[in-house]
Amino acid sequence: MKFSEAQSENYFELCKYRLKNVYLTWVEQFLDIIEQNINTDIKLSINDIGCNLGQFYKGLKRRGFSKNIEYNGLDYSEKYLSEAKIFFPEISKNFIHLDISDKEPPNCNISVASATFEHIPNYIDALNNTFKTTENLFLLRTFLSEVYDKQNVKIKEGNSYPVQQFSFYDICSIAKENNFSTEIIRDRFTDSLPAPVGSKDGENIIIRTFYICKFTPIK
């Protein structure tokens, strides 16, 4: 089962609360990296992969980047996309239903993704499709470790979803095959410390560690 399909209504309500009340740390860190590496005074395009309700677009708006940057929010969940269109009617046409592992997204200057690729079974095709369509910068926040690991997390309603942890070697190798270099950056929100992932009642808790991968084209 895909991540979005396995989540409870409580998680959906939490996402809506965060959109209304919280500027997420990973969004702010991504925007800092973009500011440090990309000229945001020129026209740019961004693909937000696994966009959820559009938290990244909210961050773009607060910094004034949305004037120069064309935003595309891509997600597999029609439910979350429909809600995002309600929150941001001015860009409703830019929220697009897409399975990134099955189809290439629109060409863009920058791709961003947080807590998404580790839930995609065919993550290699998903990464390849993203690299193929990204011109300048790809920021990926995901679980990394020395070795690859895949486990399913069960949730209270009896559903489960995959939570992969990729190896540094595999991620860097896939990037290199697509002619991108990789810089591993500490995740500001978690300080890249191992943390439990799973249901609050303690069922099927696993340990995962967030890092940010900064991918740039090899010239």
mmCIF file of C-alpha atoms in Angstrom:
data_model
loop_
_atom_site.group_PDB
_atom_site.id
_atom_site.type_symbol
_atom_site.label_atom_id
_atom_site.label_comp_id
_atom_site.label_asym_id
_atom_site.label_seq_id
_atom_site.Cartn_x
_atom_site.Cartn_y
_atom_site.Cartn_z
ATOM 1 C CA MET A 1 0.000 0.000 0.000
ATOM 2 C CA LYS A 2 1.240 3.496 -0.840
ATOM 3 C CA PHE A 3 2.062 5.895 1.983
ATOM 4 C CA SER A 4 -0.815 8.315 1.342
ATOM 5 C CA GLU A 5 -3.369 5.496 1.136
ATOM 6 C CA ALA A 6 -2.246 4.014 4.446
ATOM 7 C CA GLN A 7 -2.492 7.213 6.473
ATOM 8 C CA SER A 8 -5.337 7.866 8.866
ATOM 9 C CA GLU A 9 -7.730 10.813 8.849
ATOM 10 C CA ASN A 10 -5.832 12.134 11.874
ATOM 11 C CA TYR A 11 -2.694 12.459 9.753
ATOM 12 C CA PHE A 12 -4.634 14.351 7.101
ATOM 13 C CA GLU A 13 -5.936 16.761 9.745
ATOM 14 C CA LEU A 14 -2.397 17.170 11.110
ATOM 15 C CA CYS A 15 -1.188 18.143 7.639
ATOM 16 C CA LYS A 16 -3.925 20.754 7.370
ATOM 17 C CA TYR A 17 -3.037 22.137 10.822
ATOM 18 C CA ARG A 18 0.628 22.400 9.856
ATOM 19 C CA LEU A 19 -0.233 24.172 6.623
ATOM 20 C CA LYS A 20 -2.250 26.787 8.493
ATOM 21 C CA ASN A 21 0.084 27.222 11.462
ATOM 22 C CA VAL A 22 3.639 25.943 10.910
ATOM 23 C CA TYR A 23 6.545 26.832 8.656
ATOM 24 C CA LEU A 24 8.321 23.497 8.417
ATOM 25 C CA THR A 25 12.052 23.423 9.164
ATOM 26 C CA TRP A 26 12.958 21.327 6.117
ATOM 27 C CA VAL A 27 11.224 23.837 3.839
ATOM 28 C CA GLU A 28 13.214 26.695 5.355
ATOM 29 C CA GLN A 29 16.464 24.714 5.034
ATOM 30 C CA PHE A 30 15.747 23.895 1.385
ATOM 31 C CA LEU A 31 14.991 27.545 0.654
ATOM 32 C CA ASP A 32 18.248 28.583 2.339
ATOM 33 C CA ILE A 33 20.168 26.139 0.128
ATOM 34 C CA ILE A 34 18.380 27.394 -2.980
ATOM 35 C CA GLU A 35 19.178 31.023 -2.100
ATOM 36 C CA GLN A 36 22.841 30.131 -1.599
ATOM 37 C CA ASN A 37 23.156 28.292 -4.913
ATOM 38 C CA ILE A 38 20.611 29.669 -7.396
ATOM 39 C CA ASN A 39 19.887 33.168 -8.654
ATOM 40 C CA THR A 40 16.263 33.586 -7.583
ATOM 41 C CA ASP A 41 15.939 36.971 -9.321
ATOM 42 C CA ILE A 42 15.466 35.248 -12.686
ATOM 43 C CA LYS A 43 12.584 33.135 -13.921
ATOM 44 C CA LEU A 44 12.823 29.575 -12.571
ATOM 45 C CA SER A 45 10.655 26.488 -12.230
ATOM 46 C CA ILE A 46 10.383 24.071 -9.310
ATOM 47 C CA ASN A 47 8.902 20.580 -9.107
ATOM 48 C CA ASP A 48 7.804 19.733 -5.566
ATOM 49 C CA ILE A 49 7.632 15.926 -5.600
ATOM 50 C CA GLY A 50 5.308 14.475 -2.983
ATOM 51 C CA CYS A 51 3.934 17.957 -2.412
ATOM 52 C CA ASN A 52 1.315 16.934 0.167
ATOM 53 C CA LEU A 53 -0.748 20.113 0.750
ATOM 54 C CA GLY A 54 1.785 22.565 -0.675
ATOM 55 C CA GLN A 55 3.933 23.438 2.342
ATOM 56 C CA PHE A 56 6.866 24.223 0.078
ATOM 57 C CA TYR A 57 4.799 26.668 -1.964
ATOM 58 C CA LYS A 58 3.793 28.395 1.279
ATOM 59 C CA GLY A 59 7.492 28.861 2.055
ATOM 60 C CA LEU A 60 8.141 30.227 -1.433
ATOM 61 C CA LYS A 61 5.376 32.784 -0.952
ATOM 62 C CA ARG A 62 6.699 33.966 2.401
ATOM 63 C CA ARG A 63 10.132 34.665 0.907
ATOM 64 C CA GLY A 64 8.684 36.326 -2.162
ATOM 65 C CA PHE A 65 10.116 33.683 -4.507
ATOM 66 C CA SER A 66 6.732 32.762 -5.936
ATOM 67 C CA LYS A 67 6.839 35.868 -8.161
ATOM 68 C CA ASN A 68 9.770 34.528 -10.209
ATOM 69 C CA ILE A 69 9.459 30.801 -9.653
ATOM 70 C CA GLU A 70 6.847 28.673 -11.402
ATOM 71 C CA TYR A 71 5.784 26.003 -8.914
ATOM 72 C CA ASN A 72 4.480 22.540 -9.757
ATOM 73 C CA GLY A 73 3.200 20.387 -6.904
ATOM 74 C CA LEU A 74 3.280 16.697 -7.821
ATOM 75 C CA ASP A 75 1.674 13.969 -5.741
ATOM 76 C CA TYR A 76 0.112 10.528 -6.077
ATOM 77 C CA SER A 77 -2.775 11.308 -3.722
ATOM 78 C CA GLU A 78 -5.819 12.941 -5.303
ATOM 79 C CA LYS A 79 -7.161 13.658 -1.817
ATOM 80 C CA TYR A 80 -4.177 15.770 -0.806
ATOM 81 C CA LEU A 81 -4.007 17.486 -4.188
ATOM 82 C CA SER A 82 -7.685 18.466 -3.964
ATOM 83 C CA GLU A 83 -7.121 20.032 -0.547
ATOM 84 C CA ALA A 84 -4.003 21.851 -1.768
ATOM 85 C CA LYS A 85 -6.040 23.420 -4.582
ATOM 86 C CA ILE A 86 -8.472 24.790 -1.985
ATOM 87 C CA PHE A 87 -5.655 26.357 0.049
ATOM 88 C CA PHE A 88 -3.897 27.810 -3.005
ATOM 89 C CA PRO A 89 -6.545 28.501 -5.664
ATOM 90 C CA GLU A 90 -4.199 30.892 -7.494
ATOM 91 C CA ILE A 91 -2.080 27.909 -8.614
ATOM 92 C CA SER A 92 -4.702 25.145 -8.587
ATOM 93 C CA LYS A 93 -3.736 24.064 -12.119
ATOM 94 C CA ASN A 94 -0.149 23.552 -10.937
ATOM 95 C CA PHE A 95 -1.057 20.717 -8.555
ATOM 96 C CA ILE A 96 -0.627 17.608 -10.685
ATOM 97 C CA HIS A 97 -1.440 13.957 -10.088
ATOM 98 C CA LEU A 98 1.680 11.952 -10.935
ATOM 99 C CA ASP A 99 3.357 8.652 -10.114
ATOM 100 C CA ILE A 100 6.990 9.750 -10.333
ATOM 101 C CA SER A 101 8.196 6.171 -10.754
ATOM 102 C CA ASP A 102 5.976 5.675 -13.800
ATOM 103 C CA LYS A 103 6.145 8.995 -15.617
ATOM 104 C CA GLU A 104 8.618 11.833 -16.006
ATOM 105 C CA PRO A 105 7.557 15.149 -14.452
ATOM 106 C CA PRO A 106 7.704 18.453 -16.349
ATOM 107 C CA ASN A 107 11.191 19.806 -17.039
ATOM 108 C CA CYS A 108 12.330 22.208 -14.320
ATOM 109 C CA ASN A 109 15.309 24.076 -12.912
ATOM 110 C CA ILE A 110 14.926 22.742 -9.370
ATOM 111 C CA SER A 111 13.399 19.578 -7.912
ATOM 112 C CA VAL A 112 12.635 19.184 -4.208
ATOM 113 C CA ALA A 113 11.356 16.204 -2.249
ATOM 114 C CA SER A 114 11.042 15.489 1.459
ATOM 115 C CA ALA A 115 9.967 12.218 3.092
ATOM 116 C CA THR A 116 8.710 10.836 -0.221
ATOM 117 C CA PHE A 117 11.148 8.608 -2.098
ATOM 118 C CA GLU A 118 11.593 6.192 0.815
ATOM 119 C CA HIS A 119 7.922 5.213 0.374
ATOM 120 C CA ILE A 120 8.189 4.547 -3.379
ATOM 121 C CA PRO A 121 8.701 0.832 -4.173
ATOM 122 C CA ASN A 122 10.340 1.535 -7.542
ATOM 123 C CA TYR A 123 12.522 4.330 -6.214
ATOM 124 C CA ILE A 124 15.277 3.890 -8.823
ATOM 125 C CA ASP A 125 12.957 4.786 -11.713
ATOM 126 C CA ALA A 126 11.565 7.633 -9.608
ATOM 127 C CA LEU A 127 15.044 9.043 -9.063
ATOM 128 C CA ASN A 128 16.023 8.599 -12.706
ATOM 129 C CA ASN A 129 12.867 10.405 -13.860
ATOM 130 C CA THR A 130 13.663 13.272 -11.518
ATOM 131 C CA PHE A 131 17.297 13.600 -12.571
ATOM 132 C CA LYS A 132 16.350 13.489 -16.267
ATOM 133 C CA THR A 133 14.044 16.488 -15.908
ATOM 134 C CA THR A 134 16.081 18.634 -13.465
ATOM 135 C CA GLU A 135 18.469 21.210 -14.909
ATOM 136 C CA ASN A 136 20.207 22.916 -11.976
ATOM 137 C CA LEU A 137 19.499 21.479 -8.511
ATOM 138 C CA PHE A 138 17.765 18.513 -6.891
ATOM 139 C CA LEU A 139 17.254 18.549 -3.105
ATOM 140 C CA LEU A 140 16.201 15.253 -1.555
ATOM 141 C CA ARG A 141 15.422 14.785 2.139
ATOM 142 C CA THR A 142 15.278 11.079 2.891
ATOM 143 C CA PHE A 143 16.518 8.257 5.120
ATOM 144 C CA LEU A 144 20.162 7.245 4.626
ATOM 145 C CA SER A 145 22.548 4.798 6.256
ATOM 146 C CA GLU A 146 25.519 2.598 5.426
ATOM 147 C CA VAL A 147 23.288 -0.188 4.092
ATOM 148 C CA TYR A 148 19.929 -0.393 2.347
ATOM 149 C CA ASP A 149 17.003 -1.488 4.508
ATOM 150 C CA LYS A 150 13.298 -1.886 3.751
ATOM 151 C CA GLN A 151 10.594 -2.541 6.321
ATOM 152 C CA ASN A 152 6.848 -1.982 6.455
ATOM 153 C CA VAL A 153 5.396 0.187 9.179
ATOM 154 C CA LYS A 154 2.003 -0.890 10.482
ATOM 155 C CA ILE A 155 -0.492 1.710 11.608
ATOM 156 C CA LYS A 156 -3.376 1.415 14.020
ATOM 157 C CA GLU A 157 -6.051 0.806 11.384
ATOM 158 C CA GLY A 158 -4.220 -2.341 10.229
ATOM 159 C CA ASN A 159 -2.718 -0.813 7.102
ATOM 160 C CA SER A 160 1.008 -0.669 6.442
ATOM 161 C CA TYR A 161 3.370 1.215 4.166
ATOM 162 C CA PRO A 162 7.015 0.734 3.124
ATOM 163 C CA VAL A 163 9.749 2.817 4.735
ATOM 164 C CA GLN A 164 13.054 2.317 2.962
ATOM 165 C CA GLN A 165 16.412 3.565 4.171
ATOM 166 C CA PHE A 166 18.847 3.985 1.293
ATOM 167 C CA SER A 167 22.577 3.474 1.394
ATOM 168 C CA PHE A 168 24.863 6.442 0.820
ATOM 169 C CA TYR A 169 26.634 4.441 -1.883
ATOM 170 C CA ASP A 170 23.464 3.591 -3.839
ATOM 171 C CA ILE A 171 22.132 7.155 -3.787
ATOM 172 C CA CYS A 172 25.471 8.625 -4.867
ATOM 173 C CA SER A 173 25.843 5.970 -7.574
ATOM 174 C CA ILE A 174 22.400 6.645 -9.066
ATOM 175 C CA ALA A 175 23.181 10.374 -9.073
ATOM 176 C CA LYS A 176 26.539 9.811 -10.787
ATOM 177 C CA GLU A 177 24.919 7.615 -13.451
ATOM 178 C CA ASN A 178 22.688 10.615 -14.216
ATOM 179 C CA ASN A 179 25.707 12.956 -14.309
ATOM 180 C CA PHE A 180 24.977 14.603 -10.940
ATOM 181 C CA SER A 181 27.326 15.022 -7.991
ATOM 182 C CA THR A 182 26.103 14.505 -4.420
ATOM 183 C CA GLU A 183 26.682 16.508 -1.257
ATOM 184 C CA ILE A 184 25.259 15.034 1.961
ATOM 185 C CA ILE A 185 23.973 17.707 4.353
ATOM 186 C CA ARG A 186 22.848 17.327 7.954
ATOM 187 C CA ASP A 187 19.086 17.661 8.355
ATOM 188 C CA ARG A 188 18.362 20.734 10.478
ATOM 189 C CA PHE A 189 15.113 19.501 12.033
ATOM 190 C CA THR A 190 16.354 16.102 13.269
ATOM 191 C CA ASP A 191 20.075 16.958 13.409
ATOM 192 C CA SER A 192 20.425 13.713 11.411
ATOM 193 C CA LEU A 193 20.124 11.667 14.573
ATOM 194 C CA PRO A 194 18.491 8.194 14.464
ATOM 195 C CA ALA A 195 14.826 8.395 15.435
ATOM 196 C CA PRO A 196 11.879 5.978 15.685
ATOM 197 C CA VAL A 197 9.356 5.746 12.861
ATOM 198 C CA GLY A 198 6.039 4.004 13.415
ATOM 199 C CA SER A 199 2.712 4.110 15.194
ATOM 200 C CA LYS A 200 2.294 5.916 18.490
ATOM 201 C CA ASP A 201 1.151 2.742 20.248
ATOM 202 C CA GLY A 202 4.598 1.264 19.678
ATOM 203 C CA GLU A 203 3.707 -1.341 17.076
ATOM 204 C CA ASN A 204 6.414 -2.081 14.518
ATOM 205 C CA ILE A 205 8.697 0.825 15.461
ATOM 206 C CA ILE A 206 11.785 1.105 13.244
ATOM 207 C CA ILE A 207 14.781 3.429 13.417
ATOM 208 C CA ARG A 208 15.574 5.816 10.589
ATOM 209 C CA THR A 209 17.935 8.783 10.005
ATOM 210 C CA PHE A 210 17.156 11.815 7.841
ATOM 211 C CA TYR A 211 19.758 13.500 5.664
ATOM 212 C CA ILE A 212 19.530 15.994 2.829
ATOM 213 C CA CYS A 213 21.137 15.197 -0.517
ATOM 214 C CA LYS A 214 22.138 18.160 -2.630
ATOM 215 C CA PHE A 215 22.489 16.998 -6.225
ATOM 216 C CA THR A 216 24.071 19.280 -8.815
ATOM 217 C CA PRO A 217 24.986 18.584 -12.466
ATOM 218 C CA ILE A 218 28.543 17.486 -13.141
ATOM 219 C CA LYS A 219 30.104 19.938 -15.588
#
